[in-house]
Amino acid sequence: MTTTSVETQNGKTTDSGVTTLPVYPFTAIVGQAELKLALLLCVIDPTIGGVMVMGHRGTAKSTAVRALAALLPPQRAVAGCPYGCDPAAPSSICPHCAAPDQDAAKNGQEKRRASAKRPPSVLRPVPVVDLPLGATEDRVVGALDIERALVEGVQTFAPGLLARANRGFLYIDEVNLLEDHLVDLLLDVAQSGVNVVEREGISVRHPARFVLVGSGNPEEGDLRPQLLDRFGLHARITTIDDVAERVEIVKRRRAFDADPVAFAQQWEREQQRLQRRIRMAQKRLPSVELTDEALYAAARLCVALNIDGHRGELTLARAAVALAAFEGRESAQPSDIARVATLSLRHRLRKDPLETSGDDARIERAVAETIGAAARA
Ligand SMILES: Nc1ncnc2c1ncn2[C@@H]1O[C@H](COP(=O)(O)OP(=O)(O)OP(=O)(O)O)[C@@H](O)[C@H]1O
């Protein structure tokens, strides 16, 4: 088993003998607190269901996703498994890890029982898979391996982008321009953590657990409300107006481009601090209590805003608990519901033709009326 270390944060990836350049550090991103918080909450609790990020171009959306993935500790993956299974707990539905191997099958035993040891593994960075706009469904979900079918006459499955994204992030730029049926499919898989492919004589199920991040520009249209509702959070990102912050963005980016390794070293302590906080929050999450007061606050808020369905409350509850975990608290209170209200409900509001103050103002007003202004502090 290979045990060499991988340090994606400062750019050394030694397991496969490849050295990569560092990724721009997450903690060096200027401002954009809403986007950063939304991504962090989804990493702490992936069941929140991903983030839709709407906003201007060139505002560090993709930089933030890559930076967050690089901040997370590298993960062990079963060597040769195209789905990147965790060797400590390979997925029971993984066609590679759960399939009985030839010899063991002859003896009526399963591969893992036969070896009783953990499978050989490699250390890899947390994957970030980009889904290009023109991607076909075959490329996304996987398809029949045509080459093998023609050359060897065997029907095998060639895994797609969803396989590569397992245990990482799937980033879709301009998700609002993607065909609805593909978005629908992606949201289904993101929610279930399983990709099912049934076609051309192929029947495959494989693990596909990832944090889905979709981004788009509102000027190019919105997703249908049914699809929007299935993204856990909705972050809004705009160009920064503050001159000093704009200058800082350019300074930092220029310093990073000039010497990525030195820049990463400067941010190392900040990065490690955040990494520790995320790890602690993930550990604490299952024991964080959601108080009845918080639950009632979530339900009242959704009633006040006329939210259809119950995904609103569910997301409010998960996001509030993740926020409490991130801040090292034992319970989530109504104030946590208030702080995640805009992220959780903005995309679930019914359009109100008489409302002119904007979605965020509507939510803030409802929070003030149902939870109390003090709770937002
Ligand atoms: N707040 C910021 N902090 C640091 N760098 C930033 C910030 N905003 C933009 N940048 C820099 O601007 C450039 C563009 O960022 P990026 O590619 O992440 O934008 P994007 O929002 O994903 O754009 P697009 O929507 O066009 O794909 C990068 O070099 C990035 O480092």
mmCIF file of C-alpha atoms and ligand atoms in Angstrom:
data_model
loop_
_atom_site.group_PDB
_atom_site.id
_atom_site.type_symbol
_atom_site.label_atom_id
_atom_site.label_comp_id
_atom_site.label_asym_id
_atom_site.label_seq_id
_atom_site.Cartn_x
_atom_site.Cartn_y
_atom_site.Cartn_z
ATOM 1 C CA MET A 1 0.000 0.000 0.000
ATOM 2 C CA THR A 2 1.298 3.446 -0.867
ATOM 3 C CA THR A 3 1.562 5.771 2.081
ATOM 4 C CA THR A 4 3.309 8.857 0.746
ATOM 5 C CA SER A 5 1.663 12.156 1.542
ATOM 6 C CA VAL A 6 -0.319 14.448 -0.677
ATOM 7 C CA GLU A 7 -0.545 18.108 0.186
ATOM 8 C CA THR A 8 -2.850 19.724 -2.286
ATOM 9 C CA GLN A 9 -3.035 22.969 -0.395
ATOM 10 C CA ASN A 10 0.568 23.869 -1.015
ATOM 11 C CA GLY A 11 0.737 22.017 -4.233
ATOM 12 C CA LYS A 12 2.691 18.828 -3.590
ATOM 13 C CA THR A 13 0.977 15.722 -4.858
ATOM 14 C CA THR A 14 3.446 12.943 -4.392
ATOM 15 C CA ASP A 15 1.400 9.751 -4.309
ATOM 16 C CA SER A 16 1.357 9.354 -8.051
ATOM 17 C CA GLY A 17 4.706 11.037 -8.392
ATOM 18 C CA VAL A 18 3.043 14.118 -9.848
ATOM 19 C CA THR A 19 3.808 17.567 -8.500
ATOM 20 C CA THR A 20 1.045 20.083 -8.994
ATOM 21 C CA LEU A 21 1.044 23.818 -8.461
ATOM 22 C CA PRO A 22 -0.895 25.094 -5.473
ATOM 23 C CA VAL A 23 -4.494 26.130 -5.859
ATOM 24 C CA TYR A 24 -5.420 29.716 -4.895
ATOM 25 C CA PRO A 25 -6.076 29.521 -1.102
ATOM 26 C CA PHE A 26 -9.698 29.664 0.062
ATOM 27 C CA THR A 27 -8.830 32.006 2.923
ATOM 28 C CA ALA A 28 -7.209 34.469 0.473
ATOM 29 C CA ILE A 29 -10.493 35.090 -1.362
ATOM 30 C CA VAL A 30 -11.497 38.688 -0.653
ATOM 31 C CA GLY A 31 -15.042 39.194 0.713
ATOM 32 C CA GLN A 32 -17.874 37.107 -0.828
ATOM 33 C CA ALA A 33 -18.868 35.910 2.640
ATOM 34 C CA GLU A 34 -22.216 34.524 1.481
ATOM 35 C CA LEU A 35 -20.688 32.218 -1.119
ATOM 36 C CA LYS A 36 -17.978 31.045 1.281
ATOM 37 C CA LEU A 37 -20.502 30.302 4.034
ATOM 38 C CA ALA A 38 -22.807 28.397 1.665
ATOM 39 C CA LEU A 39 -19.947 26.191 0.465
ATOM 40 C CA LEU A 40 -18.652 25.574 3.980
ATOM 41 C CA LEU A 41 -22.099 24.555 5.261
ATOM 42 C CA CYS A 42 -22.446 22.041 2.408
ATOM 43 C CA VAL A 43 -19.049 20.544 3.169
ATOM 44 C CA ILE A 44 -19.932 20.221 6.855
ATOM 45 C CA ASP A 45 -23.277 18.626 5.982
ATOM 46 C CA PRO A 46 -23.474 17.388 2.376
ATOM 47 C CA THR A 47 -27.138 16.413 2.889
ATOM 48 C CA ILE A 48 -27.965 20.139 2.623
ATOM 49 C CA GLY A 49 -28.001 19.423 -1.100
ATOM 50 C CA GLY A 50 -25.545 21.697 -2.853
ATOM 51 C CA VAL A 51 -25.445 25.351 -3.765
ATOM 52 C CA MET A 52 -26.787 27.351 -6.665
ATOM 53 C CA VAL A 53 -24.605 30.430 -7.095
ATOM 54 C CA MET A 54 -26.125 33.196 -9.169
ATOM 55 C CA GLY A 55 -24.165 36.287 -9.988
ATOM 56 C CA HIS A 56 -21.701 38.213 -12.058
ATOM 57 C CA ARG A 57 -18.924 36.644 -14.072
ATOM 58 C CA GLY A 58 -15.380 36.704 -12.748
ATOM 59 C CA THR A 59 -16.344 36.927 -9.079
ATOM 60 C CA ALA A 60 -14.354 33.899 -7.829
ATOM 61 C CA LYS A 61 -17.150 31.312 -8.034
ATOM 62 C CA SER A 62 -15.028 28.564 -9.561
ATOM 63 C CA THR A 63 -11.951 29.763 -7.653
ATOM 64 C CA ALA A 64 -13.846 29.261 -4.384
ATOM 65 C CA VAL A 65 -14.968 25.715 -5.241
ATOM 66 C CA ARG A 66 -11.477 24.628 -6.274
ATOM 67 C CA ALA A 67 -9.963 26.352 -3.264
ATOM 68 C CA LEU A 68 -12.327 24.651 -0.833
ATOM 69 C CA ALA A 69 -11.676 21.206 -2.307
ATOM 70 C CA ALA A 70 -7.928 21.798 -2.034
ATOM 71 C CA LEU A 71 -8.338 22.889 1.575
ATOM 72 C CA LEU A 72 -9.882 19.570 2.566
ATOM 73 C CA PRO A 73 -7.477 16.811 3.572
ATOM 74 C CA PRO A 74 -6.502 14.472 0.721
ATOM 75 C CA GLN A 75 -8.479 11.257 0.749
ATOM 76 C CA ARG A 76 -7.518 7.597 0.448
ATOM 77 C CA ALA A 77 -9.135 5.859 -2.512
ATOM 78 C CA VAL A 78 -9.085 2.195 -3.503
ATOM 79 C CA ALA A 79 -6.323 1.795 -6.103
ATOM 80 C CA GLY A 80 -7.774 1.314 -9.570
ATOM 81 C CA CYS A 81 -11.375 1.997 -8.487
ATOM 82 C CA PRO A 82 -12.880 4.373 -11.054
ATOM 83 C CA TYR A 83 -15.361 5.535 -8.407
ATOM 84 C CA GLY A 84 -12.659 6.427 -5.865
ATOM 85 C CA CYS A 85 -14.134 4.327 -3.040
ATOM 86 C CA ASP A 86 -12.876 4.805 0.503
ATOM 87 C CA PRO A 87 -10.735 1.718 1.294
ATOM 88 C CA ALA A 88 -11.959 1.784 4.910
ATOM 89 C CA ALA A 89 -15.561 1.448 3.722
ATOM 90 C CA PRO A 90 -15.854 0.650 0.013
ATOM 91 C CA SER A 91 -19.349 1.234 -1.275
ATOM 92 C CA SER A 92 -21.540 -1.860 -1.255
ATOM 93 C CA ILE A 93 -22.852 -0.890 -4.691
ATOM 94 C CA CYS A 94 -19.469 -0.188 -6.282
ATOM 95 C CA PRO A 95 -19.071 -2.392 -9.384
ATOM 96 C CA HIS A 96 -15.305 -2.420 -8.817
ATOM 97 C CA CYS A 97 -15.032 -2.956 -5.053
ATOM 98 C CA ALA A 98 -18.142 -5.007 -4.340
ATOM 99 C CA ALA A 99 -17.923 -7.353 -7.318
ATOM 100 C CA PRO A 100 -16.730 -10.801 -6.360
ATOM 101 C CA ASP A 101 -13.344 -11.331 -8.026
ATOM 102 C CA GLN A 102 -12.910 -14.264 -10.390
ATOM 103 C CA ASP A 103 -11.038 -16.670 -8.099
ATOM 104 C CA ALA A 104 -12.979 -15.830 -4.987
ATOM 105 C CA ALA A 105 -16.194 -16.192 -6.938
ATOM 106 C CA LYS A 106 -15.226 -19.742 -7.852
ATOM 107 C CA ASN A 107 -14.936 -20.529 -4.154
ATOM 108 C CA GLY A 108 -18.237 -18.798 -3.528
ATOM 109 C CA GLN A 109 -16.587 -16.031 -1.537
ATOM 110 C CA GLU A 110 -16.504 -12.347 -1.979
ATOM 111 C CA LYS A 111 -13.313 -10.540 -2.827
ATOM 112 C CA ARG A 112 -13.050 -8.597 0.424
ATOM 113 C CA ARG A 113 -13.841 -11.558 2.615
ATOM 114 C CA ALA A 114 -11.189 -13.553 0.780
ATOM 115 C CA SER A 115 -8.460 -11.048 1.402
ATOM 116 C CA ALA A 116 -9.748 -9.876 4.843
ATOM 117 C CA LYS A 117 -7.367 -6.940 4.473
ATOM 118 C CA ARG A 118 -8.020 -3.446 3.209
ATOM 119 C CA PRO A 119 -7.513 -3.143 -0.523
ATOM 120 C CA PRO A 120 -4.427 -1.274 -1.743
ATOM 121 C CA SER A 121 -5.065 2.437 -1.858
ATOM 122 C CA VAL A 122 -3.751 5.697 -3.196
ATOM 123 C CA LEU A 123 -3.915 9.166 -1.697
ATOM 124 C CA ARG A 124 -5.653 11.690 -3.910
ATOM 125 C CA PRO A 125 -6.847 15.278 -3.690
ATOM 126 C CA VAL A 126 -10.591 15.763 -3.175
ATOM 127 C CA PRO A 127 -11.860 15.736 -6.777
ATOM 128 C CA VAL A 128 -13.452 18.746 -8.441
ATOM 129 C CA VAL A 129 -15.137 17.792 -11.699
ATOM 130 C CA ASP A 130 -16.244 20.486 -14.146
ATOM 131 C CA LEU A 131 -19.297 19.696 -16.159
ATOM 132 C CA PRO A 132 -18.925 21.420 -19.505
ATOM 133 C CA LEU A 133 -21.978 23.044 -21.020
ATOM 134 C CA GLY A 134 -22.143 20.822 -24.089
ATOM 135 C CA ALA A 135 -21.687 17.550 -22.149
ATOM 136 C CA THR A 136 -23.839 14.699 -23.400
ATOM 137 C CA GLU A 137 -25.808 12.497 -21.051
ATOM 138 C CA ASP A 138 -23.470 9.581 -21.905
ATOM 139 C CA ARG A 139 -20.441 11.589 -20.871
ATOM 140 C CA VAL A 140 -22.119 12.567 -17.605
ATOM 141 C CA VAL A 141 -23.581 9.259 -16.461
ATOM 142 C CA GLY A 142 -21.241 6.860 -18.324
ATOM 143 C CA ALA A 143 -21.975 4.567 -21.233
ATOM 144 C CA LEU A 144 -21.083 1.377 -23.003
ATOM 145 C CA ASP A 145 -17.324 1.177 -23.630
ATOM 146 C CA ILE A 146 -17.565 1.171 -27.435
ATOM 147 C CA GLU A 147 -13.875 0.438 -27.991
ATOM 148 C CA ARG A 148 -13.942 -2.707 -25.871
ATOM 149 C CA ALA A 149 -17.248 -3.733 -27.367
ATOM 150 C CA LEU A 150 -15.803 -3.478 -30.898
ATOM 151 C CA VAL A 151 -12.290 -4.804 -30.256
ATOM 152 C CA GLU A 152 -12.936 -7.480 -27.621
ATOM 153 C CA GLY A 153 -16.624 -8.073 -28.113
ATOM 154 C CA VAL A 154 -17.329 -7.535 -24.397
ATOM 155 C CA GLN A 155 -19.961 -5.244 -22.991
ATOM 156 C CA THR A 156 -18.409 -3.103 -20.274
ATOM 157 C CA PHE A 157 -19.288 0.177 -18.677
ATOM 158 C CA ALA A 158 -17.132 3.254 -19.244
ATOM 159 C CA PRO A 159 -17.751 5.461 -16.189
ATOM 160 C CA GLY A 160 -18.645 9.105 -16.777
ATOM 161 C CA LEU A 161 -18.130 12.397 -14.959
ATOM 162 C CA LEU A 162 -20.410 11.387 -12.079
ATOM 163 C CA ALA A 163 -18.030 8.544 -11.246
ATOM 164 C CA ARG A 164 -15.101 10.936 -11.092
ATOM 165 C CA ALA A 165 -16.989 13.361 -8.881
ATOM 166 C CA ASN A 166 -17.710 10.725 -6.213
ATOM 167 C CA ARG A 167 -16.525 11.983 -2.786
ATOM 168 C CA GLY A 168 -15.802 15.425 -4.200
ATOM 169 C CA PHE A 169 -17.441 18.366 -5.950
ATOM 170 C CA LEU A 170 -19.332 18.619 -9.218
ATOM 171 C CA TYR A 171 -19.173 22.157 -10.580
ATOM 172 C CA ILE A 172 -21.532 23.220 -13.345
ATOM 173 C CA ASP A 173 -20.874 26.623 -14.814
ATOM 174 C CA GLU A 174 -23.932 28.186 -16.438
ATOM 175 C CA VAL A 175 -26.227 25.523 -15.044
ATOM 176 C CA ASN A 176 -29.202 27.645 -16.170
ATOM 177 C CA LEU A 177 -28.210 26.971 -19.784
ATOM 178 C CA LEU A 178 -28.045 23.198 -19.310
ATOM 179 C CA GLU A 179 -30.940 21.128 -20.616
ATOM 180 C CA ASP A 180 -33.619 20.614 -17.964
ATOM 181 C CA HIS A 181 -33.542 16.824 -18.185
ATOM 182 C CA LEU A 182 -29.805 16.797 -17.459
ATOM 183 C CA VAL A 183 -30.212 19.126 -14.468
ATOM 184 C CA ASP A 184 -33.033 16.920 -13.247
ATOM 185 C CA LEU A 185 -30.849 13.843 -13.537
ATOM 186 C CA LEU A 186 -27.926 15.526 -11.749
ATOM 187 C CA LEU A 187 -30.147 16.661 -8.899
ATOM 188 C CA ASP A 188 -31.548 13.125 -8.533
ATOM 189 C CA VAL A 189 -28.086 11.624 -8.324
ATOM 190 C CA ALA A 190 -26.838 14.353 -5.982
ATOM 191 C CA GLN A 191 -29.719 13.621 -3.646
ATOM 192 C CA SER A 192 -29.546 9.823 -3.713
ATOM 193 C CA GLY A 193 -25.763 9.444 -3.985
ATOM 194 C CA VAL A 194 -26.310 6.674 -6.558
ATOM 195 C CA ASN A 195 -25.996 6.790 -10.343
ATOM 196 C CA VAL A 196 -28.158 4.208 -12.122
ATOM 197 C CA VAL A 197 -27.479 3.496 -15.797
ATOM 198 C CA GLU A 198 -29.815 1.113 -17.600
ATOM 199 C CA ARG A 199 -29.414 1.005 -21.360
ATOM 200 C CA GLU A 200 -27.877 -0.823 -24.337
ATOM 201 C CA GLY A 201 -27.683 -4.018 -22.374
ATOM 202 C CA ILE A 202 -25.911 -2.236 -19.526
ATOM 203 C CA SER A 203 -27.235 -2.199 -16.011
ATOM 204 C CA VAL A 204 -24.941 -0.429 -13.572
ATOM 205 C CA ARG A 205 -25.377 1.270 -10.218
ATOM 206 C CA HIS A 206 -22.462 3.066 -8.684
ATOM 207 C CA PRO A 207 -21.794 5.455 -5.801
ATOM 208 C CA ALA A 208 -21.878 9.140 -6.763
ATOM 209 C CA ARG A 209 -21.823 11.284 -3.634
ATOM 210 C CA PHE A 210 -20.743 14.832 -4.309
ATOM 211 C CA VAL A 211 -21.426 18.427 -3.403
ATOM 212 C CA LEU A 212 -23.232 19.915 -6.388
ATOM 213 C CA VAL A 213 -22.395 23.526 -7.147
ATOM 214 C CA GLY A 214 -24.190 25.188 -10.026
ATOM 215 C CA SER A 215 -23.416 28.694 -11.114
ATOM 216 C CA GLY A 216 -25.094 31.044 -13.512
ATOM 217 C CA ASN A 217 -25.695 34.592 -14.573
ATOM 218 C CA PRO A 218 -29.245 35.804 -13.867
ATOM 219 C CA GLU A 219 -29.220 37.840 -17.092
ATOM 220 C CA GLU A 220 -29.148 34.546 -18.994
ATOM 221 C CA GLY A 221 -32.317 33.243 -17.377
ATOM 222 C CA ASP A 222 -33.185 31.249 -14.308
ATOM 223 C CA LEU A 223 -33.748 27.562 -13.733
ATOM 224 C CA ARG A 224 -37.326 26.333 -13.561
ATOM 225 C CA PRO A 225 -38.662 26.698 -9.976
ATOM 226 C CA GLN A 226 -39.032 22.900 -9.649
ATOM 227 C CA LEU A 227 -35.304 22.497 -10.289
ATOM 228 C CA LEU A 228 -34.245 25.491 -8.210
ATOM 229 C CA ASP A 229 -36.138 24.124 -5.205
ATOM 230 C CA ARG A 230 -33.963 21.016 -5.229
ATOM 231 C CA PHE A 231 -30.722 22.911 -4.720
ATOM 232 C CA GLY A 232 -30.205 23.184 -0.962
ATOM 233 C CA LEU A 233 -28.870 26.741 -0.845
ATOM 234 C CA HIS A 234 -28.882 29.730 -3.160
ATOM 235 C CA ALA A 235 -25.999 32.171 -2.883
ATOM 236 C CA ARG A 236 -25.947 35.510 -4.620
ATOM 237 C CA ILE A 237 -22.616 36.931 -5.670
ATOM 238 C CA THR A 238 -21.958 40.391 -7.067
ATOM 239 C CA THR A 239 -18.949 42.364 -8.216
ATOM 240 C CA ILE A 240 -17.271 44.034 -5.243
ATOM 241 C CA ASP A 241 -17.714 47.844 -5.277
ATOM 242 C CA ASP A 242 -15.308 48.759 -2.531
ATOM 243 C CA VAL A 243 -12.142 50.194 -4.133
ATOM 244 C CA ALA A 244 -9.778 48.978 -1.406
ATOM 245 C CA GLU A 245 -11.135 45.425 -1.716
ATOM 246 C CA ARG A 246 -10.843 45.531 -5.497
ATOM 247 C CA VAL A 247 -7.218 46.590 -5.168
ATOM 248 C CA GLU A 248 -6.618 43.780 -2.687
ATOM 249 C CA ILE A 249 -8.054 41.212 -5.136
ATOM 250 C CA VAL A 250 -5.601 42.281 -7.816
ATOM 251 C CA LYS A 251 -2.648 42.425 -5.418
ATOM 252 C CA ARG A 252 -3.305 38.950 -4.086
ATOM 253 C CA ARG A 253 -3.943 37.425 -7.480
ATOM 254 C CA ARG A 254 -0.757 38.970 -8.896
ATOM 255 C CA ALA A 255 1.250 37.703 -5.933
ATOM 256 C CA PHE A 256 -0.230 34.231 -6.372
ATOM 257 C CA ASP A 257 0.469 34.154 -10.119
ATOM 258 C CA ALA A 258 4.048 35.366 -9.601
ATOM 259 C CA ASP A 259 4.941 32.721 -7.018
ATOM 260 C CA PRO A 260 2.115 30.296 -6.117
ATOM 261 C CA VAL A 261 4.229 28.310 -3.664
ATOM 262 C CA ALA A 262 5.369 31.366 -1.667
ATOM 263 C CA PHE A 263 1.820 32.758 -1.699
ATOM 264 C CA ALA A 264 0.398 29.453 -0.434
ATOM 265 C CA GLN A 265 2.982 29.433 2.355
ATOM 266 C CA GLN A 266 1.917 32.914 3.469
ATOM 267 C CA TRP A 267 -1.657 31.679 3.875
ATOM 268 C CA GLU A 268 -0.756 28.307 5.366
ATOM 269 C CA ARG A 269 -1.649 29.166 8.981
ATOM 270 C CA GLU A 270 -5.036 30.610 8.044
ATOM 271 C CA GLN A 271 -5.703 27.598 5.870
ATOM 272 C CA GLN A 272 -4.801 25.148 8.613
ATOM 273 C CA ARG A 273 -7.000 26.988 11.104
ATOM 274 C CA LEU A 274 -10.006 26.758 8.784
ATOM 275 C CA GLN A 275 -9.219 23.133 7.961
ATOM 276 C CA ARG A 276 -9.282 22.313 11.698
ATOM 277 C CA ARG A 277 -12.596 24.153 12.145
ATOM 278 C CA ILE A 278 -14.195 22.199 9.303
ATOM 279 C CA ARG A 279 -12.949 18.895 10.700
ATOM 280 C CA MET A 280 -14.253 19.718 14.189
ATOM 281 C CA ALA A 281 -17.602 20.837 12.763
ATOM 282 C CA GLN A 282 -17.985 17.592 10.778
ATOM 283 C CA LYS A 283 -17.286 15.590 13.950
ATOM 284 C CA ARG A 284 -19.611 17.695 16.089
ATOM 285 C CA LEU A 285 -22.493 17.763 13.559
ATOM 286 C CA PRO A 286 -24.307 14.542 14.621
ATOM 287 C CA SER A 287 -24.516 15.686 18.234
ATOM 288 C CA VAL A 288 -25.712 19.254 17.592
ATOM 289 C CA GLU A 289 -29.266 19.611 18.889
ATOM 290 C CA LEU A 290 -31.938 21.383 16.874
ATOM 291 C CA THR A 291 -34.043 23.094 19.525
ATOM 292 C CA ASP A 292 -37.839 23.114 19.311
ATOM 293 C CA GLU A 293 -37.678 26.905 19.285
ATOM 294 C CA ALA A 294 -35.533 26.741 16.148
ATOM 295 C CA LEU A 295 -37.876 24.239 14.509
ATOM 296 C CA TYR A 296 -40.904 26.399 15.219
ATOM 297 C CA ALA A 297 -39.036 29.464 13.965
ATOM 298 C CA ALA A 298 -38.284 27.667 10.672
ATOM 299 C CA ALA A 299 -41.882 26.565 10.209
ATOM 300 C CA ARG A 300 -43.301 30.023 11.038
ATOM 301 C CA LEU A 301 -40.912 31.663 8.629
ATOM 302 C CA CYS A 302 -41.926 29.340 5.785
ATOM 303 C CA VAL A 303 -45.610 29.949 6.510
ATOM 304 C CA ALA A 304 -45.055 33.722 6.571
ATOM 305 C CA LEU A 305 -43.291 33.546 3.193
ATOM 306 C CA ASN A 306 -45.835 31.185 1.645
ATOM 307 C CA ILE A 307 -43.154 28.658 0.691
ATOM 308 C CA ASP A 308 -44.457 25.674 -1.295
ATOM 309 C CA GLY A 309 -43.566 22.224 0.035
ATOM 310 C CA HIS A 310 -41.325 21.419 2.996
ATOM 311 C CA ARG A 311 -37.824 21.523 1.534
ATOM 312 C CA GLY A 312 -37.589 25.063 2.902
ATOM 313 C CA GLU A 313 -37.860 24.022 6.560
ATOM 314 C CA LEU A 314 -35.699 20.953 6.021
ATOM 315 C CA THR A 315 -32.921 23.024 4.506
ATOM 316 C CA LEU A 316 -33.245 25.714 7.175
ATOM 317 C CA ALA A 317 -32.882 23.023 9.840
ATOM 318 C CA ARG A 318 -29.829 21.369 8.260
ATOM 319 C CA ALA A 319 -28.088 24.640 7.487
ATOM 320 C CA ALA A 320 -28.746 26.021 10.992
ATOM 321 C CA VAL A 321 -27.309 22.882 12.596
ATOM 322 C CA ALA A 322 -24.247 22.999 10.304
ATOM 323 C CA LEU A 323 -23.748 26.664 11.209
ATOM 324 C CA ALA A 324 -23.921 25.887 14.932
ATOM 325 C CA ALA A 325 -21.414 23.046 14.421
ATOM 326 C CA PHE A 326 -19.074 25.374 12.522
ATOM 327 C CA GLU A 327 -19.200 27.866 15.367
ATOM 328 C CA GLY A 328 -18.531 25.177 17.962
ATOM 329 C CA ARG A 329 -21.958 25.261 19.603
ATOM 330 C CA GLU A 330 -23.982 22.340 20.949
ATOM 331 C CA SER A 331 -27.398 23.473 19.701
ATOM 332 C CA ALA A 332 -29.005 25.398 16.852
ATOM 333 C CA GLN A 333 -31.280 28.256 17.958
ATOM 334 C CA PRO A 334 -33.814 30.516 16.194
ATOM 335 C CA SER A 335 -30.949 32.975 15.614
ATOM 336 C CA ASP A 336 -29.234 30.307 13.464
ATOM 337 C CA ILE A 337 -32.436 29.865 11.450
ATOM 338 C CA ALA A 338 -32.492 33.638 10.941
ATOM 339 C CA ARG A 339 -28.873 33.680 9.743
ATOM 340 C CA VAL A 340 -29.378 30.966 7.118
ATOM 341 C CA ALA A 341 -32.839 32.153 6.054
ATOM 342 C CA THR A 342 -31.823 34.056 2.931
ATOM 343 C CA LEU A 343 -29.496 31.291 1.689
ATOM 344 C CA SER A 344 -32.141 28.621 2.282
ATOM 345 C CA LEU A 345 -35.288 30.361 1.080
ATOM 346 C CA ARG A 346 -34.394 32.921 -1.579
ATOM 347 C CA HIS A 347 -34.892 30.466 -4.465
ATOM 348 C CA ARG A 348 -38.080 29.038 -2.964
ATOM 349 C CA LEU A 349 -40.075 32.258 -2.867
ATOM 350 C CA ARG A 350 -43.151 32.504 -5.028
ATOM 351 C CA LYS A 351 -42.957 35.412 -7.414
ATOM 352 C CA ASP A 352 -45.085 38.248 -6.082
ATOM 353 C CA PRO A 353 -45.922 40.811 -8.791
ATOM 354 C CA LEU A 354 -46.898 43.378 -6.144
ATOM 355 C CA GLU A 355 -43.614 43.043 -4.286
ATOM 356 C CA THR A 356 -41.057 45.624 -5.364
ATOM 357 C CA SER A 357 -38.540 45.545 -2.538
ATOM 358 C CA GLY A 358 -36.735 42.403 -3.714
ATOM 359 C CA ASP A 359 -36.513 38.811 -2.456
ATOM 360 C CA ASP A 360 -33.884 39.396 0.199
ATOM 361 C CA ALA A 361 -35.834 42.290 1.720
ATOM 362 C CA ARG A 362 -38.958 40.122 1.835
ATOM 363 C CA ILE A 363 -37.104 37.415 3.713
ATOM 364 C CA GLU A 364 -35.547 39.896 6.114
ATOM 365 C CA ARG A 365 -38.936 41.366 6.878
ATOM 366 C CA ALA A 366 -40.437 37.944 7.499
ATOM 367 C CA VAL A 367 -37.497 37.031 9.752
ATOM 368 C CA ALA A 368 -38.008 40.224 11.747
ATOM 369 C CA GLU A 369 -41.739 39.512 12.096
ATOM 370 C CA THR A 370 -41.523 35.822 12.991
ATOM 371 C CA ILE A 371 -38.203 35.444 14.787
ATOM 372 C CA GLY A 372 -37.413 38.985 15.835
ATOM 373 C CA ALA A 373 -34.860 41.455 14.577
ATOM 374 C CA ALA A 374 -32.496 40.678 17.447
ATOM 375 C CA ALA A 375 -32.171 37.082 16.265
ATOM 376 C CA ARG A 376 -30.375 38.148 13.094
ATOM 377 C CA ALA A 377 -27.557 39.806 14.977
HETATM 378 N N1 LIG B 1 -13.052 38.068 -4.263
HETATM 379 C C1 LIG B 1 -11.984 37.606 -4.920
HETATM 380 N N2 LIG B 1 -10.869 37.240 -4.240
HETATM 381 C C2 LIG B 1 -9.794 36.790 -4.916
HETATM 382 N N3 LIG B 1 -9.731 36.648 -6.248
HETATM 383 C C3 LIG B 1 -10.803 36.989 -6.962
HETATM 384 C C4 LIG B 1 -11.979 37.495 -6.339
HETATM 385 N N4 LIG B 1 -12.887 37.753 -7.308
HETATM 386 C C5 LIG B 1 -12.318 37.435 -8.476
HETATM 387 N N5 LIG B 1 -11.066 36.977 -8.274
HETATM 388 C C6 LIG B 1 -10.121 36.546 -9.316
HETATM 389 O O1 LIG B 1 -10.760 36.792 -10.564
HETATM 390 C C7 LIG B 1 -10.494 35.742 -11.481
HETATM 391 C C8 LIG B 1 -11.799 35.138 -11.969
HETATM 392 O O2 LIG B 1 -12.342 34.296 -10.983
HETATM 393 P P1 LIG B 1 -13.178 32.971 -11.324
HETATM 394 O O3 LIG B 1 -12.679 32.361 -12.566
HETATM 395 O O4 LIG B 1 -13.209 32.140 -10.082
HETATM 396 O O5 LIG B 1 -14.587 33.627 -11.573
HETATM 397 P P2 LIG B 1 -16.000 32.938 -11.880
HETATM 398 O O6 LIG B 1 -16.959 33.663 -11.013
HETATM 399 O O7 LIG B 1 -15.933 31.466 -11.741
HETATM 400 O O8 LIG B 1 -16.170 33.368 -13.379
HETATM 401 P P3 LIG B 1 -17.123 32.777 -14.565
HETATM 402 O O9 LIG B 1 -18.550 32.980 -14.096
HETATM 403 O O10 LIG B 1 -16.797 33.638 -15.729
HETATM 404 O O11 LIG B 1 -16.750 31.348 -14.743
HETATM 405 C C9 LIG B 1 -9.604 34.766 -10.762
HETATM 406 O O12 LIG B 1 -8.273 35.065 -11.114
HETATM 407 C C10 LIG B 1 -9.834 35.064 -9.298
HETATM 408 O O13 LIG B 1 -8.690 34.796 -8.521
#
